[in-house]
Amino acid sequence: MSSELTYAYYPGCSGLSTSLDYERSTRAVCSALGMTLKDIPDWSCCGSTPAHTVDHVLSAALSARNLALAESMGVQSVLTPCPSCLTNLKVAGHRMEKDDFKKEVNALLDHPCANSLTTKSVLQALVQDVGMDKIAERVRKPLKGIKVAPYYGCLMNRPPEVMDFDDPENPVSMDRILQALGADVLDFPLKVECCGGSFGVARKDVVVHLSGKLLGLARDMGADAVVTACPLCQMNLDLRQSQINAHLKETFNLPVFYYTQLAGVALGLDPDHLLLKKLVVKPWKVLHKIQEPEAAAV
Amino acid sequence: MECIRLDSSINSGFIDQVARESEQDPYLCYQCGNCTAGCPNNFVYDIPVHRIMRLLQAGQKETILGSHSIWLCATCESCTTRCPNNIDVARIMDVLRHMARREGYVTEKRVKQFNDSFLHSVQKHGRVFELGTVMRFVARTGRFWTDVELGPKVLARGKMATRAHNIQGKEQVSKIINRFLGDERK
């Protein structure tokens, strides 16, 4: 196993619960593509949105505890699938480049963080470290015949100075992966619009309005499914789709996949490892649309 | 539109404090409106974000910290990404929330309560326990119907852990938050 594809892995709290399907399918796809994910031992929560709305040093310290743990693992990079974790870990690293800030953060920690590692998303590692050719080569069951709307959410590539990957207004990394997997990828104009984020519990009206817009456009463009890279986006669009329908008097019935689940399908991985049955809007009809390789070749 | 008398209401200490804590220069804003044009939550704001920036330049502390907008900002970073003068507007909105918290301005109690419930869970377990966070939110706000209709969907699919994942180092995490709170009380 080449050491450059070995990473300290930060799953994020939702990966143990609401986005277990993202978590499992991420591990399955990374393993199939020759990446080694070593879990950060005893990792803790990055604080997500609540922490940085309370204080920036507190938020950075909650992330830095994990970065410090990763520093003892003998790797160059920390990898996370979740855009919210990603932004917290990266912003913490970015701000700790200033000594004063770093000192304040380390004052809250038991073990100081040297801030010596880079953090990237699994998406970034797939595109830059594994590469599109290798992904395309590994496809066993191309996603022929399904039309998908790639939806990145707001945080994956923003702010650009910190995230330093892809385009903040029109990211294409997930589009390229889905194309390499054989899907018909729509040019989805709302790919970085907000879904309402963490307001689902406190202000459902916000999520219903914003996520409803996303589902509406995806449907009107003829998408068979929406594809996400974010646990919160997936939950708002999938689990809350019935609430959106009730509030907006709509009849949306769009499956919302994690891109790693569709990648797993295309790579021919064991469906049980992709946890497709966790999806609230049933994906089976869409998955049956995928043409068999023989039929597609004719 | 309401007129502001700057001679009697400008609070320059407030402007300086926001500038210092956010490491941004609010005076660079020339009111192009890009932030508001791209703001997804403008539809629930009482003051659009470009006007928050203008009120900040005019030192209107009470109006800003008493607004709903600062609690309803989703930190989606659209404003920051699109500002032609490279002002990190989302960071300013964060700092305004920090100040509103410290000084007791809470216009969106449920938003604050959700964030508090989340951090309480992190402090207790080291990782957030989603179900526990929602239950604490419900208990604290009395909103017992919050998402009850999603219960069967979630439970049938085992989509939400029913037990917290306590980590070995949960005391370390708890100490991070306690040290922060200790610093804050000084």
Short mmCIF file of C-alpha atoms in Angstrom, two decimals:
data_model
loop_
_atom_site.label_atom_id
_atom_site.label_comp_id
_atom_site.label_asym_id
_atom_site.label_seq_id
_atom_site.Cartn_x
_atom_site.Cartn_y
_atom_site.Cartn_z
CA MET A 1 0.00 0.00 0.00
CA SER A 2 1.50 3.31 -1.01
CA SER A 3 2.02 5.51 2.02
CA GLU A 4 0.86 8.69 0.26
CA LEU A 5 -2.66 7.25 0.28
CA THR A 6 -2.65 6.76 4.06
CA TYR A 7 -4.56 9.32 6.08
CA ALA A 8 -5.63 10.18 9.59
CA TYR A 9 -9.40 9.82 9.34
CA TYR A 10 -11.94 11.99 11.15
CA PRO A 11 -15.44 10.49 10.73
CA GLY A 12 -17.45 13.20 12.53
CA CYS A 13 -20.25 12.61 15.03
CA SER A 14 -23.12 12.26 12.55
CA GLY A 15 -21.18 9.39 10.96
CA LEU A 16 -22.02 7.34 14.07
CA SER A 17 -25.69 8.17 13.83
CA THR A 18 -27.72 10.03 11.20
CA SER A 19 -25.15 9.62 8.42
CA LEU A 20 -23.95 6.11 9.14
CA ASP A 21 -24.62 5.36 5.47
CA TYR A 22 -22.19 8.11 4.37
CA GLU A 23 -19.62 6.81 6.81
CA ARG A 24 -19.82 3.15 5.74
CA SER A 25 -19.95 3.88 2.02
CA THR A 26 -16.99 6.27 2.33
CA ARG A 27 -14.89 3.58 3.97
CA ALA A 28 -15.93 0.98 1.39
CA VAL A 29 -15.13 3.23 -1.59
CA CYS A 30 -11.82 4.49 -0.17
CA SER A 31 -10.73 0.93 0.55
CA ALA A 32 -11.67 -0.22 -2.97
CA LEU A 33 -9.56 2.62 -4.40
CA GLY A 34 -6.48 1.70 -2.37
CA MET A 35 -6.72 4.40 0.31
CA THR A 36 -5.91 3.60 3.93
CA LEU A 37 -7.98 5.46 6.51
CA LYS A 38 -6.57 5.30 10.03
CA ASP A 39 -9.11 6.59 12.54
CA ILE A 40 -7.85 9.33 14.83
CA PRO A 41 -7.84 7.54 18.18
CA ASP A 42 -10.47 8.83 20.60
CA TRP A 43 -11.45 11.72 18.33
CA SER A 44 -13.97 14.24 19.69
CA CYS A 45 -16.60 16.57 18.22
CA CYS A 46 -15.34 19.56 16.19
CA GLY A 47 -18.10 21.71 17.72
CA SER A 48 -19.84 22.09 14.35
CA THR A 49 -21.82 25.31 13.78
CA PRO A 50 -22.83 25.82 17.44
CA ALA A 51 -19.21 26.22 18.61
CA HIS A 52 -18.14 28.89 16.14
CA THR A 53 -21.31 30.88 16.78
CA VAL A 54 -20.29 30.99 20.46
CA ASP A 55 -16.57 31.73 20.17
CA HIS A 56 -13.76 31.29 17.65
CA VAL A 57 -11.06 30.18 20.10
CA LEU A 58 -13.40 27.61 21.64
CA SER A 59 -14.33 26.32 18.19
CA ALA A 60 -10.69 26.07 17.12
CA ALA A 61 -9.75 24.29 20.37
CA LEU A 62 -12.42 21.61 19.88
CA SER A 63 -10.97 20.98 16.40
CA ALA A 64 -7.35 21.30 17.52
CA ARG A 65 -7.69 18.50 20.07
CA ASN A 66 -8.26 16.21 17.10
CA LEU A 67 -5.49 17.74 14.99
CA ALA A 68 -3.08 17.24 17.90
CA LEU A 69 -4.09 13.56 18.22
CA ALA A 70 -3.54 13.11 14.47
CA GLU A 71 -0.05 14.58 14.73
CA SER A 72 1.19 11.49 16.52
CA MET A 73 -0.01 9.15 13.75
CA GLY A 74 2.85 9.61 11.30
CA VAL A 75 0.70 10.89 8.45
CA GLN A 76 0.66 14.09 6.38
CA SER A 77 -3.06 14.72 6.10
CA VAL A 78 -6.29 14.52 8.02
CA LEU A 79 -9.26 13.40 5.95
CA THR A 80 -12.94 13.94 6.68
CA PRO A 81 -16.07 13.28 4.63
CA CYS A 82 -18.20 15.96 6.37
CA PRO A 83 -18.05 19.56 5.07
CA SER A 84 -18.96 20.99 8.47
CA CYS A 85 -16.13 19.11 10.20
CA LEU A 86 -13.89 20.04 7.27
CA THR A 87 -14.53 23.75 7.60
CA ASN A 88 -13.98 23.68 11.37
CA LEU A 89 -10.74 21.70 11.14
CA LYS A 90 -9.44 23.83 8.28
CA VAL A 91 -10.44 27.18 9.77
CA ALA A 92 -8.79 26.14 13.06
CA GLY A 93 -5.57 25.28 11.19
CA HIS A 94 -5.75 28.48 9.14
CA ARG A 95 -6.22 30.76 12.16
CA MET A 96 -3.58 28.94 14.20
CA GLU A 97 -0.99 30.05 11.66
CA LYS A 98 -1.07 33.22 13.74
CA ASP A 99 0.95 32.63 16.89
CA ASP A 100 -1.28 34.67 19.18
CA PHE A 101 -4.35 32.74 18.17
CA LYS A 102 -2.49 29.42 18.45
CA LYS A 103 -1.42 30.32 21.97
CA GLU A 104 -5.00 31.08 23.00
CA VAL A 105 -6.18 27.78 21.53
CA ASN A 106 -3.46 25.73 23.16
CA ALA A 107 -4.24 27.35 26.52
CA LEU A 108 -7.61 25.54 26.41
CA LEU A 109 -6.04 22.16 25.58
CA ASP A 110 -4.39 19.48 27.73
CA HIS A 111 -1.99 18.63 24.89
CA PRO A 112 -0.88 21.44 22.58
CA CYS A 113 -1.46 21.29 18.83
CA ALA A 114 1.59 22.04 16.66
CA ASN A 115 -0.65 22.66 13.64
CA SER A 116 1.62 20.63 11.38
CA LEU A 117 -0.89 18.71 9.26
CA THR A 118 -3.09 19.60 6.31
CA THR A 119 -6.78 18.75 6.29
CA LYS A 120 -8.79 17.80 3.24
CA SER A 121 -12.13 16.35 2.32
CA VAL A 122 -12.46 12.79 1.11
CA LEU A 123 -13.75 14.37 -2.11
CA GLN A 124 -10.51 16.32 -2.55
CA ALA A 125 -8.39 13.24 -1.89
CA LEU A 126 -10.37 11.21 -4.44
CA VAL A 127 -9.85 13.85 -7.12
CA GLN A 128 -6.27 14.88 -6.37
CA ASP A 129 -4.60 11.85 -4.78
CA VAL A 130 -6.44 8.92 -6.37
CA GLY A 131 -7.30 10.60 -9.65
CA MET A 132 -10.12 10.38 -12.12
CA ASP A 133 -8.40 7.80 -14.33
CA LYS A 134 -8.04 5.31 -11.51
CA ILE A 135 -11.67 5.83 -10.47
CA ALA A 136 -12.92 5.31 -14.05
CA GLU A 137 -10.73 2.21 -14.44
CA ARG A 138 -12.19 0.65 -11.31
CA VAL A 139 -15.86 1.00 -12.46
CA ARG A 140 -17.63 -2.37 -12.78
CA LYS A 141 -21.23 -1.24 -13.18
CA PRO A 142 -21.43 2.17 -14.90
CA LEU A 143 -24.32 4.37 -13.79
CA LYS A 144 -25.72 4.49 -17.34
CA GLY A 145 -29.23 5.79 -17.74
CA ILE A 146 -29.66 7.82 -14.56
CA LYS A 147 -29.75 11.58 -14.42
CA VAL A 148 -28.37 13.12 -11.23
CA ALA A 149 -28.20 16.63 -9.74
CA PRO A 150 -24.90 17.07 -7.87
CA TYR A 151 -25.40 19.17 -4.73
CA TYR A 152 -22.32 20.23 -2.76
CA GLY A 153 -23.92 22.43 -0.13
CA CYS A 154 -22.42 25.73 0.93
CA LEU A 155 -19.39 24.77 2.97
CA MET A 156 -17.41 22.21 0.98
CA ASN A 157 -15.46 24.83 -0.98
CA ARG A 158 -16.00 28.05 0.94
CA PRO A 159 -14.45 30.33 1.93
CA PRO A 160 -11.98 29.77 -0.93
CA GLU A 161 -8.86 31.12 0.84
CA VAL A 162 -9.28 28.50 3.55
CA MET A 163 -10.70 25.55 1.64
CA ASP A 164 -8.27 25.93 -1.24
CA PHE A 165 -9.89 23.34 -3.49
CA ASP A 166 -12.22 23.44 -6.50
CA ASP A 167 -14.37 26.48 -7.31
CA PRO A 168 -16.40 28.22 -4.57
CA GLU A 169 -19.26 29.16 -6.94
CA ASN A 170 -19.22 26.31 -9.42
CA PRO A 171 -17.42 23.31 -7.97
CA VAL A 172 -17.00 20.40 -10.38
CA SER A 173 -15.15 17.70 -8.43
CA MET A 174 -18.25 15.65 -7.61
CA ASP A 175 -19.61 16.24 -11.14
CA ARG A 176 -16.40 14.77 -12.55
CA ILE A 177 -16.51 11.75 -10.26
CA LEU A 178 -20.15 11.05 -11.14
CA GLN A 179 -19.30 11.40 -14.84
CA ALA A 180 -16.40 9.00 -14.44
CA LEU A 181 -18.89 6.58 -12.85
CA GLY A 182 -21.04 6.83 -15.96
CA ALA A 183 -23.98 8.92 -14.70
CA ASP A 184 -25.74 11.60 -16.72
CA VAL A 185 -24.74 14.63 -14.61
CA LEU A 186 -26.94 17.73 -14.74
CA ASP A 187 -25.42 21.18 -14.61
CA PHE A 188 -27.24 22.00 -11.37
CA PRO A 189 -27.28 25.78 -10.83
CA LEU A 190 -28.07 25.60 -7.10
CA LYS A 191 -25.16 23.29 -6.29
CA VAL A 192 -23.73 25.60 -3.59
CA GLU A 193 -26.97 27.15 -2.31
CA CYS A 194 -27.70 26.64 1.39
CA CYS A 195 -30.20 23.90 2.41
CA GLY A 196 -30.95 25.63 5.72
CA GLY A 197 -28.18 23.84 7.55
CA SER A 198 -28.62 23.31 11.25
CA PHE A 199 -31.88 25.31 11.50
CA GLY A 200 -33.94 22.14 10.99
CA VAL A 201 -34.80 21.75 14.66
CA ALA A 202 -35.04 25.38 15.76
CA ARG A 203 -36.50 27.02 12.63
CA LYS A 204 -38.01 24.39 10.37
CA ASP A 205 -39.54 27.11 8.15
CA VAL A 206 -36.05 28.06 6.97
CA VAL A 207 -35.15 24.51 5.95
CA VAL A 208 -38.51 23.86 4.29
CA HIS A 209 -38.13 26.97 2.14
CA LEU A 210 -34.48 26.52 1.15
CA SER A 211 -34.43 22.75 0.72
CA GLY A 212 -37.78 22.92 -1.08
CA LYS A 213 -36.20 25.21 -3.68
CA LEU A 214 -33.39 22.72 -4.25
CA LEU A 215 -35.72 19.75 -4.66
CA GLY A 216 -38.01 21.77 -6.92
CA LEU A 217 -35.28 22.73 -9.35
CA ALA A 218 -33.76 19.24 -9.35
CA ARG A 219 -37.14 17.75 -10.22
CA ASP A 220 -37.90 20.39 -12.86
CA MET A 221 -34.56 19.67 -14.52
CA GLY A 222 -35.55 16.03 -14.80
CA ALA A 223 -33.22 14.62 -12.16
CA ASP A 224 -33.79 11.03 -11.05
CA ALA A 225 -31.91 11.76 -7.84
CA VAL A 226 -29.98 14.39 -5.93
CA VAL A 227 -26.42 13.52 -4.91
CA THR A 228 -24.86 15.11 -1.83
CA ALA A 229 -21.54 15.18 -0.01
CA CYS A 230 -22.86 16.56 3.30
CA PRO A 231 -24.67 14.78 6.17
CA LEU A 232 -26.78 17.81 7.04
CA CYS A 233 -27.79 18.51 3.43
CA GLN A 234 -28.71 14.85 2.99
CA MET A 235 -30.84 14.87 6.14
CA ASN A 236 -32.63 18.08 5.19
CA LEU A 237 -33.37 16.91 1.66
CA ASP A 238 -34.17 13.25 2.39
CA LEU A 239 -35.50 12.82 5.94
CA ARG A 240 -37.29 16.19 5.84
CA GLN A 241 -38.68 15.70 2.32
CA SER A 242 -42.04 14.67 3.79
CA GLN A 243 -42.11 17.84 5.95
CA ILE A 244 -41.23 19.89 2.89
CA ASN A 245 -44.05 18.23 0.94
CA ALA A 246 -46.52 18.87 3.75
CA HIS A 247 -45.58 22.53 4.15
CA LEU A 248 -45.24 23.41 0.47
CA LYS A 249 -48.09 21.15 -0.73
CA GLU A 250 -45.61 19.41 -2.99
CA THR A 251 -45.19 15.80 -4.03
CA PHE A 252 -41.41 15.47 -4.19
CA ASN A 253 -40.22 11.89 -4.32
CA LEU A 254 -36.53 12.30 -5.13
CA PRO A 255 -33.96 9.93 -3.65
CA VAL A 256 -31.00 11.77 -2.13
CA PHE A 257 -27.82 9.70 -2.30
CA TYR A 258 -24.42 10.29 -0.80
CA TYR A 259 -21.99 10.38 -3.71
CA THR A 260 -20.05 7.60 -2.03
CA GLN A 261 -23.12 5.33 -2.15
CA LEU A 262 -23.45 5.78 -5.92
CA ALA A 263 -19.69 5.37 -6.30
CA GLY A 264 -19.95 2.11 -4.37
CA VAL A 265 -22.74 0.90 -6.67
CA ALA A 266 -20.64 1.77 -9.75
CA LEU A 267 -17.54 0.09 -8.35
CA GLY A 268 -19.64 -3.05 -7.83
CA LEU A 269 -19.22 -3.12 -4.04
CA ASP A 270 -21.41 -5.22 -1.76
CA PRO A 271 -24.70 -3.23 -1.43
CA ASP A 272 -24.84 -4.14 2.25
CA HIS A 273 -21.73 -2.03 2.81
CA LEU A 274 -23.38 1.02 1.26
CA LEU A 275 -26.42 1.02 3.60
CA LEU A 276 -28.79 2.12 0.81
CA LYS A 277 -31.69 0.92 2.95
CA LYS A 278 -31.06 3.85 5.31
CA LEU A 279 -32.30 6.32 2.68
CA VAL A 280 -35.76 7.60 3.58
CA VAL A 281 -36.93 8.23 0.00
CA LYS A 282 -36.56 4.79 -1.52
CA PRO A 283 -33.81 4.57 -4.13
CA TRP A 284 -34.68 1.19 -5.70
CA LYS A 285 -36.58 2.50 -8.72
CA VAL A 286 -33.67 4.74 -9.68
CA LEU A 287 -31.13 2.00 -9.10
CA HIS A 288 -33.14 -0.34 -11.33
CA LYS A 289 -32.90 2.24 -14.10
CA ILE A 290 -29.17 1.67 -14.31
CA GLN A 291 -28.66 -0.30 -17.48
CA GLU A 292 -26.69 -3.50 -17.39
CA PRO A 293 -23.21 -3.06 -18.96
CA GLU A 294 -24.10 -5.47 -21.81
CA ALA A 295 -27.28 -3.58 -22.67
CA ALA A 296 -25.49 -0.23 -22.44
CA ALA A 297 -22.78 -1.42 -24.80
CA VAL A 298 -25.26 -2.26 -27.58
CA MET B 1 -36.92 54.77 6.43
CA GLU B 2 -35.74 55.52 9.93
CA CYS B 3 -33.14 58.28 10.20
CA ILE B 4 -30.14 57.82 12.46
CA ARG B 5 -28.68 60.79 14.32
CA LEU B 6 -25.00 59.98 14.37
CA ASP B 7 -24.04 62.82 16.72
CA SER B 8 -25.95 61.19 19.56
CA SER B 9 -25.94 57.48 18.77
CA ILE B 10 -22.62 56.47 17.25
CA ASN B 11 -20.78 53.96 19.44
CA SER B 12 -17.21 53.93 18.19
CA GLY B 13 -16.08 51.52 20.90
CA PHE B 14 -18.47 48.98 19.39
CA ILE B 15 -17.03 49.46 15.88
CA ASP B 16 -13.48 49.02 17.23
CA GLN B 17 -14.43 45.93 19.19
CA VAL B 18 -16.09 44.22 16.21
CA ALA B 19 -13.09 45.13 14.04
CA ARG B 20 -10.66 43.72 16.60
CA GLU B 21 -12.54 40.49 17.35
CA SER B 22 -13.28 39.75 13.69
CA GLU B 23 -9.91 40.97 12.39
CA GLN B 24 -11.89 42.74 9.64
CA ASP B 25 -12.15 46.39 8.64
CA PRO B 26 -15.85 47.26 8.49
CA TYR B 27 -15.06 50.60 6.81
CA LEU B 28 -14.05 48.77 3.61
CA CYS B 29 -17.73 48.06 2.89
CA TYR B 30 -19.03 50.36 0.13
CA GLN B 31 -22.57 48.97 0.11
CA CYS B 32 -22.51 47.12 -3.19
CA GLY B 33 -25.16 44.74 -1.87
CA ASN B 34 -23.53 41.51 -3.07
CA CYS B 35 -23.81 39.98 0.40
CA THR B 36 -27.56 40.59 0.59
CA ALA B 37 -28.11 39.49 -3.01
CA GLY B 38 -26.58 36.10 -2.27
CA CYS B 39 -27.87 35.64 1.28
CA PRO B 40 -30.16 32.57 1.36
CA ASN B 41 -31.76 33.60 4.65
CA ASN B 42 -32.55 37.19 3.69
CA PHE B 43 -36.22 36.14 3.55
CA VAL B 44 -36.32 35.69 7.33
CA TYR B 45 -34.01 38.60 8.25
CA ASP B 46 -35.32 41.76 9.86
CA ILE B 47 -32.24 43.67 8.66
CA PRO B 48 -30.47 42.62 5.44
CA VAL B 49 -26.78 41.90 5.80
CA HIS B 50 -25.52 44.88 3.77
CA ARG B 51 -27.51 47.11 6.11
CA ILE B 52 -25.99 45.37 9.13
CA MET B 53 -22.61 46.35 7.66
CA ARG B 54 -23.74 49.97 7.21
CA LEU B 55 -25.19 50.11 10.73
CA LEU B 56 -21.88 48.74 11.99
CA GLN B 57 -20.02 51.59 10.28
CA ALA B 58 -22.43 53.92 12.06
CA GLY B 59 -21.82 52.25 15.43
CA GLN B 60 -25.43 51.24 15.97
CA LYS B 61 -24.82 48.62 18.62
CA GLU B 62 -28.32 48.27 20.04
CA THR B 63 -29.98 47.90 16.66
CA ILE B 64 -27.52 45.29 15.45
CA LEU B 65 -27.24 43.18 18.60
CA GLY B 66 -31.02 43.35 19.03
CA SER B 67 -31.69 42.09 15.48
CA HIS B 68 -32.98 38.67 14.51
CA SER B 69 -30.68 38.53 11.49
CA ILE B 70 -27.51 37.79 13.44
CA TRP B 71 -29.13 34.64 14.87
CA LEU B 72 -30.62 33.55 11.55
CA CYS B 73 -27.39 33.78 9.54
CA ALA B 74 -26.59 30.23 8.43
CA THR B 75 -22.84 30.95 8.03
CA CYS B 76 -23.03 29.62 4.50
CA GLU B 77 -20.12 31.92 3.56
CA SER B 78 -21.82 33.29 0.42
CA CYS B 79 -21.27 36.87 1.61
CA THR B 80 -17.62 36.23 2.46
CA THR B 81 -17.01 34.48 -0.86
CA ARG B 82 -18.62 37.25 -2.91
CA CYS B 83 -17.44 40.42 -1.12
CA PRO B 84 -15.45 42.47 -3.67
CA ASN B 85 -13.42 44.01 -0.84
CA ASN B 86 -12.52 40.68 0.75
CA ILE B 87 -14.36 41.37 3.98
CA ASP B 88 -15.10 38.14 5.84
CA VAL B 89 -18.71 39.16 6.45
CA ALA B 90 -19.66 35.75 7.87
CA ARG B 91 -16.93 36.16 10.47
CA ILE B 92 -18.34 39.55 11.41
CA MET B 93 -21.80 37.98 11.77
CA ASP B 94 -20.26 35.32 14.03
CA VAL B 95 -18.59 38.00 16.18
CA LEU B 96 -21.87 39.91 16.43
CA ARG B 97 -23.51 36.72 17.74
CA HIS B 98 -20.69 36.26 20.25
CA MET B 99 -21.25 39.78 21.53
CA ALA B 100 -25.04 39.39 21.59
CA ARG B 101 -24.60 36.22 23.68
CA ARG B 102 -22.18 37.82 26.11
CA GLU B 103 -24.32 40.90 26.56
CA GLY B 104 -27.65 39.15 26.84
CA TYR B 105 -29.30 40.05 23.56
CA VAL B 106 -31.17 36.94 22.46
CA THR B 107 -33.87 37.51 19.87
CA GLU B 108 -34.06 33.89 18.62
CA LYS B 109 -34.26 31.83 21.79
CA ARG B 110 -34.78 28.53 19.99
CA VAL B 111 -31.67 28.99 17.85
CA LYS B 112 -29.59 29.76 20.93
CA GLN B 113 -31.16 26.86 22.83
CA PHE B 114 -30.36 24.41 20.03
CA ASN B 115 -26.72 25.52 19.96
CA ASP B 116 -26.50 25.34 23.76
CA SER B 117 -28.03 21.85 23.80
CA PHE B 118 -25.53 20.73 21.17
CA LEU B 119 -22.53 22.02 23.11
CA HIS B 120 -23.87 20.61 26.36
CA SER B 121 -23.89 17.20 24.69
CA VAL B 122 -20.30 17.65 23.47
CA GLN B 123 -19.21 18.72 26.94
CA LYS B 124 -20.85 15.68 28.50
CA HIS B 125 -19.85 12.93 26.08
CA GLY B 126 -16.94 14.27 24.01
CA ARG B 127 -19.00 13.72 20.87
CA VAL B 128 -22.41 15.07 20.09
CA PHE B 129 -25.27 12.71 20.88
CA GLU B 130 -27.86 13.80 18.35
CA LEU B 131 -30.93 12.29 20.00
CA GLY B 132 -29.88 13.67 23.40
CA THR B 133 -29.39 17.12 21.85
CA VAL B 134 -32.89 17.14 20.38
CA MET B 135 -34.41 15.83 23.62
CA ARG B 136 -32.69 18.53 25.67
CA PHE B 137 -33.84 21.15 23.16
CA VAL B 138 -37.42 19.88 23.43
CA ALA B 139 -37.29 19.82 27.24
CA ARG B 140 -35.84 23.33 27.44
CA THR B 141 -38.16 24.92 24.90
CA GLY B 142 -41.31 22.95 25.65
CA ARG B 143 -41.69 22.30 21.91
CA PHE B 144 -42.76 18.69 22.36
CA TRP B 145 -44.03 18.34 18.79
CA THR B 146 -40.61 19.17 17.27
CA ASP B 147 -40.00 16.60 14.55
CA VAL B 148 -42.15 13.93 16.24
CA GLU B 149 -43.48 12.94 12.82
CA LEU B 150 -39.94 12.02 11.77
CA GLY B 151 -39.59 9.56 14.65
CA PRO B 152 -40.96 6.48 12.85
CA LYS B 153 -38.82 7.13 9.75
CA VAL B 154 -35.70 7.53 11.83
CA LEU B 155 -36.34 4.58 14.12
CA ALA B 156 -37.39 2.17 11.37
CA ARG B 157 -34.09 2.75 9.62
CA GLY B 158 -31.92 2.90 12.72
CA LYS B 159 -30.80 6.31 11.52
CA MET B 160 -30.21 7.77 14.94
CA ALA B 161 -28.05 6.28 17.64
CA THR B 162 -30.11 5.72 20.79
CA ARG B 163 -27.07 5.79 23.08
CA ALA B 164 -24.31 8.37 23.43
CA HIS B 165 -20.76 7.53 22.33
CA ASN B 166 -18.73 8.49 25.35
CA ILE B 167 -15.06 8.83 24.49
CA GLN B 168 -12.18 8.06 26.83
CA GLY B 169 -11.00 11.67 26.72
CA LYS B 170 -14.40 13.19 27.47
CA GLU B 171 -12.91 14.92 30.51
CA GLN B 172 -10.39 16.65 28.22
CA VAL B 173 -13.22 17.93 26.05
CA SER B 174 -15.19 19.00 29.08
CA LYS B 175 -12.12 20.88 30.33
CA ILE B 176 -11.78 22.75 27.01
CA ILE B 177 -15.28 24.13 27.45
CA ASN B 178 -14.85 24.81 31.18
CA ARG B 179 -11.56 26.64 30.62
CA PHE B 180 -13.26 28.73 27.97
CA LEU B 181 -16.16 29.53 30.30
CA GLY B 182 -13.69 30.34 33.08
CA ASP B 183 -11.81 32.76 30.84
CA GLU B 184 -15.06 34.34 29.80
CA ARG B 185 -16.20 34.97 33.35
CA LYS B 186 -13.00 36.83 34.24
#
